[in-house]
Amino acid sequence: MTTGGREIEHGYPHLDTVRAAVHALFKRLSYDTVSTFGTSVLPVDVAFDETEDLHLGAQRAARAMVRQLHLPDARVVITFREMEHAANVELTAGPEYFIELNERFTKHRKDIGAALAHEVMHVYLHRLDLAFPGTRDNEILTDTAAAYLGAGWLLLDAYREHGPFSQKLGYLTPEEFGYVLAKRARFFGEDPAPWFTSPQAYDAYTAGAARARQDLRRPPLADAGWAARLRYAKDRRAAQDPRRAGRPPAAGEGYAFEGLSPLRVSFPCPACHQRIRVPVRGRLQARCGLCKTLLDCDT
């Protein structure tokens, strides 16, 4: 959590890890299971009435997160205390859930749902036995999974900047949250834009969506831009020349040519980032074997 006017990081410094996290979700859960998360937690499920008891309201919001992530229905124990981080969760075999929240949330109830989204996702991933090595990458996995599985839009909505006051929950940048939410929106056909109460969160979502659209315009996808298509054609000619076979394309292009007869090209699926391999033979359609996305290609 970043508060009190400290500088908030922007841009896409964790993009490779975010993409790896989306891929890991599909690999671990399968297309069929991911598809069961088509509806996000709704604003009404985590909203606080001014007259509602703090602990009862927090438990209600936590149960909404438990339901969203298809976890077993069990007792939720929530306490508030002074602490450095936004929240903490006890990762046990269950079935109960023990969550500690920073006492600042007693005065900022609006963001309790966001903090709970991250912590309950920790429980989900722990019971799924899915983790990345290292604390930083594992926290990025947690934020990415929360956003992709329908709970993490609240983490982006908790991002605000008002004069000297700034706040951000989670480890992703606001734009990275927007990127993941845009990926989710395209996959499920569910647009979270109307739910944002923070203008800065909406702007970050818009920026992230623009970055996500770039993934759809990388060759050999048919919607690739003109300049990218020229680079791809040049790399394809080089790959077809026996004297230059095996020479990789320019760094960062994402695609790679393999073999000579027949020549094939591999590239990351723009939805789940699984590597897809197709023959180099002009226009064709390819279906990702992991997330089932149908892609128009011009190889």
PDB file of C-alpha atoms in Angstrom:
ATOM      1  CA  MET A   1       0.000   0.000   0.000  1.00  0.00           C
ATOM      2  CA  THR A   2       1.300   3.449  -0.905  1.00  0.00           C
ATOM      3  CA  THR A   3      -0.120   6.404   0.997  1.00  0.00           C
ATOM      4  CA  GLY A   4       0.635   9.837   2.285  1.00  0.00           C
ATOM      5  CA  GLY A   5       1.991  11.466  -0.841  1.00  0.00           C
ATOM      6  CA  ARG A   6       4.730   8.927  -1.578  1.00  0.00           C
ATOM      7  CA  GLU A   7       5.419   8.565  -5.269  1.00  0.00           C
ATOM      8  CA  ILE A   8       3.303   5.937  -6.990  1.00  0.00           C
ATOM      9  CA  GLU A   9       4.989   3.880  -9.695  1.00  0.00           C
ATOM     10  CA  HIS A  10       3.370   3.986 -13.125  1.00  0.00           C
ATOM     11  CA  GLY A  11       3.806   2.212 -16.430  1.00  0.00           C
ATOM     12  CA  TYR A  12       4.471  -1.476 -17.047  1.00  0.00           C
ATOM     13  CA  PRO A  13       7.626  -2.500 -15.129  1.00  0.00           C
ATOM     14  CA  HIS A  14       6.155  -5.905 -14.186  1.00  0.00           C
ATOM     15  CA  LEU A  15       4.541  -6.766 -17.529  1.00  0.00           C
ATOM     16  CA  ASP A  16       6.516  -9.971 -18.150  1.00  0.00           C
ATOM     17  CA  THR A  17       5.549 -11.305 -14.728  1.00  0.00           C
ATOM     18  CA  VAL A  18       1.925 -10.254 -15.219  1.00  0.00           C
ATOM     19  CA  ARG A  19       1.772 -12.161 -18.508  1.00  0.00           C
ATOM     20  CA  ALA A  20       3.401 -15.181 -16.882  1.00  0.00           C
ATOM     21  CA  ALA A  21       0.778 -15.006 -14.134  1.00  0.00           C
ATOM     22  CA  VAL A  22      -2.136 -15.026 -16.599  1.00  0.00           C
ATOM     23  CA  HIS A  23      -0.542 -17.979 -18.365  1.00  0.00           C
ATOM     24  CA  ALA A  24      -0.014 -19.811 -15.065  1.00  0.00           C
ATOM     25  CA  LEU A  25      -3.691 -19.351 -14.150  1.00  0.00           C
ATOM     26  CA  PHE A  26      -4.862 -20.989 -17.354  1.00  0.00           C
ATOM     27  CA  LYS A  27      -2.260 -23.750 -17.055  1.00  0.00           C
ATOM     28  CA  ARG A  28      -3.178 -24.561 -13.456  1.00  0.00           C
ATOM     29  CA  LEU A  29      -6.944 -24.074 -13.648  1.00  0.00           C
ATOM     30  CA  SER A  30      -7.734 -25.029 -17.275  1.00  0.00           C
ATOM     31  CA  TYR A  31     -10.010 -23.187 -19.686  1.00  0.00           C
ATOM     32  CA  ASP A  32     -13.140 -24.814 -18.236  1.00  0.00           C
ATOM     33  CA  THR A  33     -12.419 -23.636 -14.680  1.00  0.00           C
ATOM     34  CA  VAL A  34     -11.333 -20.127 -15.654  1.00  0.00           C
ATOM     35  CA  SER A  35     -14.580 -19.820 -17.612  1.00  0.00           C
ATOM     36  CA  THR A  36     -16.590 -20.211 -14.394  1.00  0.00           C
ATOM     37  CA  PHE A  37     -15.372 -16.776 -13.221  1.00  0.00           C
ATOM     38  CA  GLY A  38     -17.305 -14.854 -15.851  1.00  0.00           C
ATOM     39  CA  THR A  39     -19.083 -12.547 -13.373  1.00  0.00           C
ATOM     40  CA  SER A  40     -17.074 -10.213 -11.141  1.00  0.00           C
ATOM     41  CA  VAL A  41     -17.855  -9.396  -7.542  1.00  0.00           C
ATOM     42  CA  LEU A  42     -20.401  -6.590  -7.756  1.00  0.00           C
ATOM     43  CA  PRO A  43     -20.067  -3.184  -6.072  1.00  0.00           C
ATOM     44  CA  VAL A  44     -23.187  -3.792  -3.982  1.00  0.00           C
ATOM     45  CA  ASP A  45     -21.567  -6.913  -2.491  1.00  0.00           C
ATOM     46  CA  VAL A  46     -18.768  -4.932  -0.859  1.00  0.00           C
ATOM     47  CA  ALA A  47     -20.361  -1.516  -0.306  1.00  0.00           C
ATOM     48  CA  PHE A  48     -20.641  -0.238   3.264  1.00  0.00           C
ATOM     49  CA  ASP A  49     -23.675   1.505   4.658  1.00  0.00           C
ATOM     50  CA  GLU A  50     -22.782   4.295   7.086  1.00  0.00           C
ATOM     51  CA  THR A  51     -24.837   2.649   9.800  1.00  0.00           C
ATOM     52  CA  GLU A  52     -23.450  -0.865   9.298  1.00  0.00           C
ATOM     53  CA  ASP A  53     -21.358  -2.432  12.037  1.00  0.00           C
ATOM     54  CA  LEU A  54     -17.684  -2.402  11.001  1.00  0.00           C
ATOM     55  CA  HIS A  55     -16.902  -6.030  11.812  1.00  0.00           C
ATOM     56  CA  LEU A  56     -20.147  -7.414  10.442  1.00  0.00           C
ATOM     57  CA  GLY A  57     -19.705  -5.422   7.251  1.00  0.00           C
ATOM     58  CA  ALA A  58     -16.118  -6.606   6.829  1.00  0.00           C
ATOM     59  CA  GLN A  59     -17.210 -10.210   7.336  1.00  0.00           C
ATOM     60  CA  ARG A  60     -19.967  -9.752   4.773  1.00  0.00           C
ATOM     61  CA  ALA A  61     -17.489  -8.369   2.230  1.00  0.00           C
ATOM     62  CA  ALA A  62     -15.049 -11.187   2.969  1.00  0.00           C
ATOM     63  CA  ARG A  63     -17.745 -13.791   2.400  1.00  0.00           C
ATOM     64  CA  ALA A  64     -18.470 -12.151  -0.960  1.00  0.00           C
ATOM     65  CA  MET A  65     -14.796 -12.654  -1.875  1.00  0.00           C
ATOM     66  CA  VAL A  66     -14.913 -16.254  -0.692  1.00  0.00           C
ATOM     67  CA  ARG A  67     -17.939 -16.891  -2.906  1.00  0.00           C
ATOM     68  CA  GLN A  68     -16.333 -15.092  -5.853  1.00  0.00           C
ATOM     69  CA  LEU A  69     -13.296 -17.363  -5.683  1.00  0.00           C
ATOM     70  CA  HIS A  70     -15.368 -20.523  -5.177  1.00  0.00           C
ATOM     71  CA  LEU A  71     -13.741 -21.228  -1.810  1.00  0.00           C
ATOM     72  CA  PRO A  72     -15.523 -23.300   0.844  1.00  0.00           C
ATOM     73  CA  ASP A  73     -18.086 -21.397   2.890  1.00  0.00           C
ATOM     74  CA  ALA A  74     -16.599 -21.140   6.367  1.00  0.00           C
ATOM     75  CA  ARG A  75     -16.298 -18.768   9.320  1.00  0.00           C
ATOM     76  CA  VAL A  76     -14.404 -15.539   8.585  1.00  0.00           C
ATOM     77  CA  VAL A  77     -12.552 -13.886  11.481  1.00  0.00           C
ATOM     78  CA  ILE A  78     -11.430 -10.309  10.804  1.00  0.00           C
ATOM     79  CA  THR A  79      -9.453  -8.119  13.177  1.00  0.00           C
ATOM     80  CA  PHE A  80      -8.077  -4.590  12.864  1.00  0.00           C
ATOM     81  CA  ARG A  81      -4.678  -3.573  14.241  1.00  0.00           C
ATOM     82  CA  GLU A  82      -1.811  -1.186  13.633  1.00  0.00           C
ATOM     83  CA  MET A  83       0.507  -2.683  11.034  1.00  0.00           C
ATOM     84  CA  GLU A  84       2.893  -1.695   8.241  1.00  0.00           C
ATOM     85  CA  HIS A  85       1.034  -3.389   5.411  1.00  0.00           C
ATOM     86  CA  ALA A  86      -2.573  -3.080   4.325  1.00  0.00           C
ATOM     87  CA  ALA A  87      -3.563  -6.535   5.488  1.00  0.00           C
ATOM     88  CA  ASN A  88      -2.420 -10.016   6.340  1.00  0.00           C
ATOM     89  CA  VAL A  89      -4.024 -13.450   6.072  1.00  0.00           C
ATOM     90  CA  GLU A  90      -3.263 -16.686   7.875  1.00  0.00           C
ATOM     91  CA  LEU A  91      -2.567 -19.412   5.314  1.00  0.00           C
ATOM     92  CA  THR A  92      -3.821 -22.557   6.973  1.00  0.00           C
ATOM     93  CA  ALA A  93      -5.524 -25.682   5.739  1.00  0.00           C
ATOM     94  CA  GLY A  94      -8.820 -24.165   6.853  1.00  0.00           C
ATOM     95  CA  PRO A  95     -11.677 -24.242   6.795  1.00  0.00           C
ATOM     96  CA  GLU A  96     -11.789 -20.921   8.713  1.00  0.00           C
ATOM     97  CA  TYR A  97     -10.339 -17.691   7.330  1.00  0.00           C
ATOM     98  CA  PHE A  98      -8.321 -15.410   9.640  1.00  0.00           C
ATOM     99  CA  ILE A  99      -7.622 -11.958   8.193  1.00  0.00           C
ATOM    100  CA  GLU A 100      -5.986  -8.917   9.780  1.00  0.00           C
ATOM    101  CA  LEU A 101      -6.653  -5.465   8.349  1.00  0.00           C
ATOM    102  CA  ASN A 102      -4.744  -2.259   8.947  1.00  0.00           C
ATOM    103  CA  GLU A 103      -6.600  -0.144  11.491  1.00  0.00           C
ATOM    104  CA  ARG A 104      -6.677   2.726   8.974  1.00  0.00           C
ATOM    105  CA  PHE A 105      -9.522   0.857   7.265  1.00  0.00           C
ATOM    106  CA  THR A 106     -11.740   1.573  10.252  1.00  0.00           C
ATOM    107  CA  LYS A 107     -11.892   5.121   8.865  1.00  0.00           C
ATOM    108  CA  HIS A 108     -11.664   4.168   5.188  1.00  0.00           C
ATOM    109  CA  ARG A 109     -14.285   1.459   4.925  1.00  0.00           C
ATOM    110  CA  LYS A 110     -14.670   1.982   1.197  1.00  0.00           C
ATOM    111  CA  ASP A 111     -11.357   0.190   0.591  1.00  0.00           C
ATOM    112  CA  ILE A 112     -11.944  -2.835   2.815  1.00  0.00           C
ATOM    113  CA  GLY A 113     -13.205  -4.852  -0.145  1.00  0.00           C
ATOM    114  CA  ALA A 114     -10.009  -4.119  -2.077  1.00  0.00           C
ATOM    115  CA  ALA A 115      -7.783  -5.280   0.783  1.00  0.00           C
ATOM    116  CA  LEU A 116      -9.882  -8.413   1.210  1.00  0.00           C
ATOM    117  CA  ALA A 117      -9.676  -9.214  -2.512  1.00  0.00           C
ATOM    118  CA  HIS A 118      -5.895  -9.488  -2.285  1.00  0.00           C
ATOM    119  CA  GLU A 119      -5.842 -11.461   0.967  1.00  0.00           C
ATOM    120  CA  VAL A 120      -8.560 -13.950   0.033  1.00  0.00           C
ATOM    121  CA  MET A 121      -6.762 -14.524  -3.270  1.00  0.00           C
ATOM    122  CA  HIS A 122      -3.691 -15.486  -1.232  1.00  0.00           C
ATOM    123  CA  VAL A 123      -5.842 -18.197   0.364  1.00  0.00           C
ATOM    124  CA  TYR A 124      -7.124 -19.357  -3.018  1.00  0.00           C
ATOM    125  CA  LEU A 125      -3.649 -19.625  -4.538  1.00  0.00           C
ATOM    126  CA  HIS A 126      -2.290 -21.332  -1.406  1.00  0.00           C
ATOM    127  CA  ARG A 127      -4.958 -24.020  -1.566  1.00  0.00           C
ATOM    128  CA  LEU A 128      -4.421 -24.300  -5.303  1.00  0.00           C
ATOM    129  CA  ASP A 129      -0.687 -24.759  -4.624  1.00  0.00           C
ATOM    130  CA  LEU A 130       0.155 -22.103  -7.203  1.00  0.00           C
ATOM    131  CA  ALA A 131       3.014 -19.750  -6.395  1.00  0.00           C
ATOM    132  CA  PHE A 132       5.889 -17.896  -8.036  1.00  0.00           C
ATOM    133  CA  PRO A 133       9.376 -17.924  -6.517  1.00  0.00           C
ATOM    134  CA  GLY A 134      10.228 -14.797  -4.565  1.00  0.00           C
ATOM    135  CA  THR A 135       7.957 -12.483  -2.605  1.00  0.00           C
ATOM    136  CA  ARG A 136       7.732  -9.789  -5.292  1.00  0.00           C
ATOM    137  CA  ASP A 137       6.707 -12.118  -8.113  1.00  0.00           C
ATOM    138  CA  ASN A 138       4.300 -14.012  -5.874  1.00  0.00           C
ATOM    139  CA  GLU A 139       2.549 -10.782  -4.890  1.00  0.00           C
ATOM    140  CA  ILE A 140       2.287  -9.818  -8.569  1.00  0.00           C
ATOM    141  CA  LEU A 141       0.753 -13.234  -9.248  1.00  0.00           C
ATOM    142  CA  THR A 142      -1.763 -12.583  -6.443  1.00  0.00           C
ATOM    143  CA  ASP A 143      -2.791  -9.172  -7.795  1.00  0.00           C
ATOM    144  CA  THR A 144      -3.016 -10.499 -11.352  1.00  0.00           C
ATOM    145  CA  ALA A 145      -5.111 -13.495 -10.333  1.00  0.00           C
ATOM    146  CA  ALA A 146      -7.435 -11.303  -8.249  1.00  0.00           C
ATOM    147  CA  ALA A 147      -7.993  -8.976 -11.186  1.00  0.00           C
ATOM    148  CA  TYR A 148      -8.437 -11.732 -13.753  1.00  0.00           C
ATOM    149  CA  LEU A 149     -10.803 -13.827 -11.643  1.00  0.00           C
ATOM    150  CA  GLY A 150     -13.161 -10.958 -10.940  1.00  0.00           C
ATOM    151  CA  ALA A 151     -12.206  -9.524  -7.550  1.00  0.00           C
ATOM    152  CA  GLY A 152      -9.254  -7.266  -8.299  1.00  0.00           C
ATOM    153  CA  TRP A 153     -11.053  -4.359  -9.981  1.00  0.00           C
ATOM    154  CA  LEU A 154     -11.525  -3.120  -6.404  1.00  0.00           C
ATOM    155  CA  LEU A 155      -7.755  -2.889  -5.997  1.00  0.00           C
ATOM    156  CA  LEU A 156      -7.557  -0.523  -8.952  1.00  0.00           C
ATOM    157  CA  ASP A 157     -10.531   1.493  -7.720  1.00  0.00           C
ATOM    158  CA  ALA A 158      -8.639   2.076  -4.448  1.00  0.00           C
ATOM    159  CA  TYR A 159      -6.025   4.062  -6.404  1.00  0.00           C
ATOM    160  CA  ARG A 160      -6.489   7.794  -5.863  1.00  0.00           C
ATOM    161  CA  GLU A 161      -4.447  10.949  -6.096  1.00  0.00           C
ATOM    162  CA  HIS A 162      -5.871  14.124  -4.594  1.00  0.00           C
ATOM    163  CA  GLY A 163      -3.317  16.886  -4.238  1.00  0.00           C
ATOM    164  CA  PRO A 164      -0.826  15.860  -1.526  1.00  0.00           C
ATOM    165  CA  PHE A 165      -2.729  12.641  -0.780  1.00  0.00           C
ATOM    166  CA  SER A 166      -2.065   9.501  -2.778  1.00  0.00           C
ATOM    167  CA  GLN A 167      -3.037   5.881  -2.276  1.00  0.00           C
ATOM    168  CA  LYS A 168      -2.540   2.638  -4.115  1.00  0.00           C
ATOM    169  CA  LEU A 169      -3.239  -0.887  -2.923  1.00  0.00           C
ATOM    170  CA  GLY A 170      -1.486  -3.917  -4.363  1.00  0.00           C
ATOM    171  CA  TYR A 171       1.821  -4.491  -6.100  1.00  0.00           C
ATOM    172  CA  LEU A 172       0.853  -3.815  -9.719  1.00  0.00           C
ATOM    173  CA  THR A 173       0.978  -0.310 -11.089  1.00  0.00           C
ATOM    174  CA  PRO A 174      -2.433   1.241 -11.843  1.00  0.00           C
ATOM    175  CA  GLU A 175      -1.829   0.776 -15.569  1.00  0.00           C
ATOM    176  CA  GLU A 176      -0.896  -2.886 -15.079  1.00  0.00           C
ATOM    177  CA  PHE A 177      -4.145  -3.433 -13.195  1.00  0.00           C
ATOM    178  CA  GLY A 178      -5.893  -1.814 -16.152  1.00  0.00           C
ATOM    179  CA  TYR A 179      -4.028  -4.130 -18.534  1.00  0.00           C
ATOM    180  CA  VAL A 180      -5.155  -7.279 -16.695  1.00  0.00           C
ATOM    181  CA  LEU A 181      -8.732  -6.027 -16.334  1.00  0.00           C
ATOM    182  CA  ALA A 182      -8.841  -5.286 -20.057  1.00  0.00           C
ATOM    183  CA  LYS A 183      -7.623  -8.819 -20.777  1.00  0.00           C
ATOM    184  CA  ARG A 184     -10.389 -10.136 -18.561  1.00  0.00           C
ATOM    185  CA  ALA A 185     -12.978  -7.852 -20.186  1.00  0.00           C
ATOM    186  CA  ARG A 186     -12.101  -9.134 -23.642  1.00  0.00           C
ATOM    187  CA  PHE A 187     -12.114 -12.790 -22.577  1.00  0.00           C
ATOM    188  CA  PHE A 188     -15.400 -12.661 -20.628  1.00  0.00           C
ATOM    189  CA  GLY A 189     -17.179  -9.788 -22.355  1.00  0.00           C
ATOM    190  CA  GLU A 190     -17.629  -7.960 -19.044  1.00  0.00           C
ATOM    191  CA  ASP A 191     -16.692  -4.268 -18.878  1.00  0.00           C
ATOM    192  CA  PRO A 192     -15.742  -3.025 -15.370  1.00  0.00           C
ATOM    193  CA  ALA A 193     -15.558   0.645 -16.428  1.00  0.00           C
ATOM    194  CA  PRO A 194     -18.950   1.658 -14.922  1.00  0.00           C
ATOM    195  CA  TRP A 195     -17.892   0.422 -11.479  1.00  0.00           C
ATOM    196  CA  PHE A 196     -14.924   2.753 -10.983  1.00  0.00           C
ATOM    197  CA  THR A 197     -15.530   5.552  -8.495  1.00  0.00           C
ATOM    198  CA  SER A 198     -11.977   6.908  -8.743  1.00  0.00           C
ATOM    199  CA  PRO A 199     -11.298   9.050 -11.842  1.00  0.00           C
ATOM    200  CA  GLN A 200      -7.634   8.075 -11.680  1.00  0.00           C
ATOM    201  CA  ALA A 201      -8.593   4.386 -11.652  1.00  0.00           C
ATOM    202  CA  TYR A 202     -10.739   4.864 -14.748  1.00  0.00           C
ATOM    203  CA  ASP A 203      -7.865   6.629 -16.540  1.00  0.00           C
ATOM    204  CA  ALA A 204      -5.488   3.802 -15.584  1.00  0.00           C
ATOM    205  CA  TYR A 205      -7.954   1.233 -16.879  1.00  0.00           C
ATOM    206  CA  THR A 206      -8.205   3.119 -20.172  1.00  0.00           C
ATOM    207  CA  ALA A 207      -4.415   3.241 -20.481  1.00  0.00           C
ATOM    208  CA  GLY A 208      -4.076  -0.441 -19.624  1.00  0.00           C
ATOM    209  CA  ALA A 209      -6.745  -1.346 -22.169  1.00  0.00           C
ATOM    210  CA  ALA A 210      -4.812   0.514 -24.867  1.00  0.00           C
ATOM    211  CA  ARG A 211      -1.681  -1.450 -23.931  1.00  0.00           C
ATOM    212  CA  ALA A 212      -3.626  -4.717 -24.027  1.00  0.00           C
ATOM    213  CA  ARG A 213      -4.869  -3.900 -27.534  1.00  0.00           C
ATOM    214  CA  GLN A 214      -1.266  -3.692 -28.688  1.00  0.00           C
ATOM    215  CA  ASP A 215      -0.977  -7.428 -28.005  1.00  0.00           C
ATOM    216  CA  LEU A 216      -3.616  -7.944 -30.696  1.00  0.00           C
ATOM    217  CA  ARG A 217      -1.563  -6.012 -33.255  1.00  0.00           C
ATOM    218  CA  ARG A 218       1.629  -8.036 -33.160  1.00  0.00           C
ATOM    219  CA  PRO A 219       2.535 -10.260 -36.124  1.00  0.00           C
ATOM    220  CA  PRO A 220       1.707 -12.831 -37.270  1.00  0.00           C
ATOM    221  CA  LEU A 221      -1.769 -11.740 -36.129  1.00  0.00           C
ATOM    222  CA  ALA A 222      -3.755 -10.357 -39.074  1.00  0.00           C
ATOM    223  CA  ASP A 223      -4.452  -7.047 -37.297  1.00  0.00           C
ATOM    224  CA  ALA A 224      -0.758  -6.237 -36.922  1.00  0.00           C
ATOM    225  CA  GLY A 225       0.233  -2.709 -37.866  1.00  0.00           C
ATOM    226  CA  TRP A 226       1.946  -1.795 -41.129  1.00  0.00           C
ATOM    227  CA  ALA A 227       5.411  -1.226 -39.677  1.00  0.00           C
ATOM    228  CA  ALA A 228       5.266  -4.472 -37.699  1.00  0.00           C
ATOM    229  CA  ARG A 229       4.196  -6.369 -40.816  1.00  0.00           C
ATOM    230  CA  LEU A 230       7.227  -5.028 -42.694  1.00  0.00           C
ATOM    231  CA  ARG A 231       9.571  -6.194 -39.924  1.00  0.00           C
ATOM    232  CA  TYR A 232       7.863  -9.575 -39.889  1.00  0.00           C
ATOM    233  CA  ALA A 233       8.214  -9.982 -43.680  1.00  0.00           C
ATOM    234  CA  LYS A 234      11.911  -9.151 -43.444  1.00  0.00           C
ATOM    235  CA  ASP A 235      12.429 -11.683 -40.653  1.00  0.00           C
ATOM    236  CA  ARG A 236      10.445 -14.296 -42.590  1.00  0.00           C
ATOM    237  CA  ARG A 237      12.658 -13.853 -45.670  1.00  0.00           C
ATOM    238  CA  ALA A 238      15.725 -14.231 -43.487  1.00  0.00           C
ATOM    239  CA  ALA A 239      14.333 -17.404 -41.932  1.00  0.00           C
ATOM    240  CA  GLN A 240      13.699 -18.871 -45.406  1.00  0.00           C
ATOM    241  CA  ASP A 241      17.307 -18.267 -46.469  1.00  0.00           C
ATOM    242  CA  PRO A 242      19.341 -21.412 -45.650  1.00  0.00           C
ATOM    243  CA  ARG A 243      22.437 -19.276 -45.160  1.00  0.00           C
ATOM    244  CA  ARG A 244      20.717 -17.329 -42.356  1.00  0.00           C
ATOM    245  CA  ALA A 245      18.557 -20.092 -40.899  1.00  0.00           C
ATOM    246  CA  GLY A 246      18.353 -20.018 -37.143  1.00  0.00           C
ATOM    247  CA  ARG A 247      18.943 -16.281 -36.898  1.00  0.00           C
ATOM    248  CA  PRO A 248      16.355 -14.977 -34.414  1.00  0.00           C
ATOM    249  CA  PRO A 249      14.111 -11.995 -35.159  1.00  0.00           C
ATOM    250  CA  ALA A 250      14.805  -8.666 -33.501  1.00  0.00           C
ATOM    251  CA  ALA A 251      14.505  -8.756 -29.747  1.00  0.00           C
ATOM    252  CA  GLY A 252      11.052  -8.029 -28.380  1.00  0.00           C
ATOM    253  CA  GLU A 253       9.084  -9.075 -31.463  1.00  0.00           C
ATOM    254  CA  GLY A 254       7.644 -12.111 -29.686  1.00  0.00           C
ATOM    255  CA  TYR A 255       7.526 -14.427 -32.698  1.00  0.00           C
ATOM    256  CA  ALA A 256      10.151 -16.959 -33.738  1.00  0.00           C
ATOM    257  CA  PHE A 257      10.610 -19.018 -36.895  1.00  0.00           C
ATOM    258  CA  GLU A 258      11.361 -22.721 -36.665  1.00  0.00           C
ATOM    259  CA  GLY A 259      12.588 -25.248 -39.232  1.00  0.00           C
ATOM    260  CA  LEU A 260      12.793 -24.803 -42.980  1.00  0.00           C
ATOM    261  CA  SER A 261      10.576 -27.402 -44.631  1.00  0.00           C
ATOM    262  CA  PRO A 262       7.979 -26.649 -43.599  1.00  0.00           C
ATOM    263  CA  LEU A 263       8.741 -23.300 -42.035  1.00  0.00           C
ATOM    264  CA  ARG A 264       6.696 -22.610 -38.900  1.00  0.00           C
ATOM    265  CA  VAL A 265       6.268 -19.548 -36.708  1.00  0.00           C
ATOM    266  CA  SER A 266       5.567 -19.504 -32.986  1.00  0.00           C
ATOM    267  CA  PHE A 267       4.117 -16.554 -31.090  1.00  0.00           C
ATOM    268  CA  PRO A 268       2.406 -15.837 -27.761  1.00  0.00           C
ATOM    269  CA  CYS A 269      -1.379 -16.022 -27.595  1.00  0.00           C
ATOM    270  CA  PRO A 270      -2.581 -12.447 -26.942  1.00  0.00           C
ATOM    271  CA  ALA A 271      -5.149 -13.752 -24.435  1.00  0.00           C
ATOM    272  CA  CYS A 272      -3.243 -16.231 -22.245  1.00  0.00           C
ATOM    273  CA  HIS A 273       0.360 -15.962 -23.580  1.00  0.00           C
ATOM    274  CA  GLN A 274       0.660 -19.648 -24.405  1.00  0.00           C
ATOM    275  CA  ARG A 275       3.093 -20.222 -27.280  1.00  0.00           C
ATOM    276  CA  ILE A 276       1.247 -21.124 -30.504  1.00  0.00           C
ATOM    277  CA  ARG A 277       2.947 -22.736 -33.512  1.00  0.00           C
ATOM    278  CA  VAL A 278       1.491 -22.547 -37.006  1.00  0.00           C
ATOM    279  CA  PRO A 279       2.812 -23.178 -40.542  1.00  0.00           C
ATOM    280  CA  VAL A 280       3.983 -20.205 -42.585  1.00  0.00           C
ATOM    281  CA  ARG A 281       1.481 -20.277 -45.426  1.00  0.00           C
ATOM    282  CA  GLY A 282      -0.393 -16.958 -45.540  1.00  0.00           C
ATOM    283  CA  ARG A 283      -3.838 -16.309 -44.069  1.00  0.00           C
ATOM    284  CA  LEU A 284      -5.130 -18.877 -41.589  1.00  0.00           C
ATOM    285  CA  GLN A 285      -6.993 -19.221 -38.319  1.00  0.00           C
ATOM    286  CA  ALA A 286      -5.396 -20.708 -35.228  1.00  0.00           C
ATOM    287  CA  ARG A 287      -7.080 -21.702 -31.988  1.00  0.00           C
ATOM    288  CA  CYS A 288      -5.084 -21.511 -28.787  1.00  0.00           C
ATOM    289  CA  GLY A 289      -5.032 -24.947 -27.198  1.00  0.00           C
ATOM    290  CA  LEU A 290      -4.977 -23.467 -23.693  1.00  0.00           C
ATOM    291  CA  CYS A 291      -7.594 -20.674 -23.622  1.00  0.00           C
ATOM    292  CA  LYS A 292      -9.498 -21.660 -26.831  1.00  0.00           C
ATOM    293  CA  THR A 293      -9.190 -18.166 -28.336  1.00  0.00           C
ATOM    294  CA  LEU A 294      -9.600 -18.161 -32.123  1.00  0.00           C
ATOM    295  CA  LEU A 295      -6.994 -15.986 -33.834  1.00  0.00           C
ATOM    296  CA  ASP A 296      -6.854 -14.618 -37.384  1.00  0.00           C
ATOM    297  CA  CYS A 297      -3.264 -14.830 -38.604  1.00  0.00           C
ATOM    298  CA  ASP A 298      -1.310 -13.785 -41.665  1.00  0.00           C
ATOM    299  CA  THR A 299       1.854 -15.812 -41.510  1.00  0.00           C
TER     300      THR A 299
END
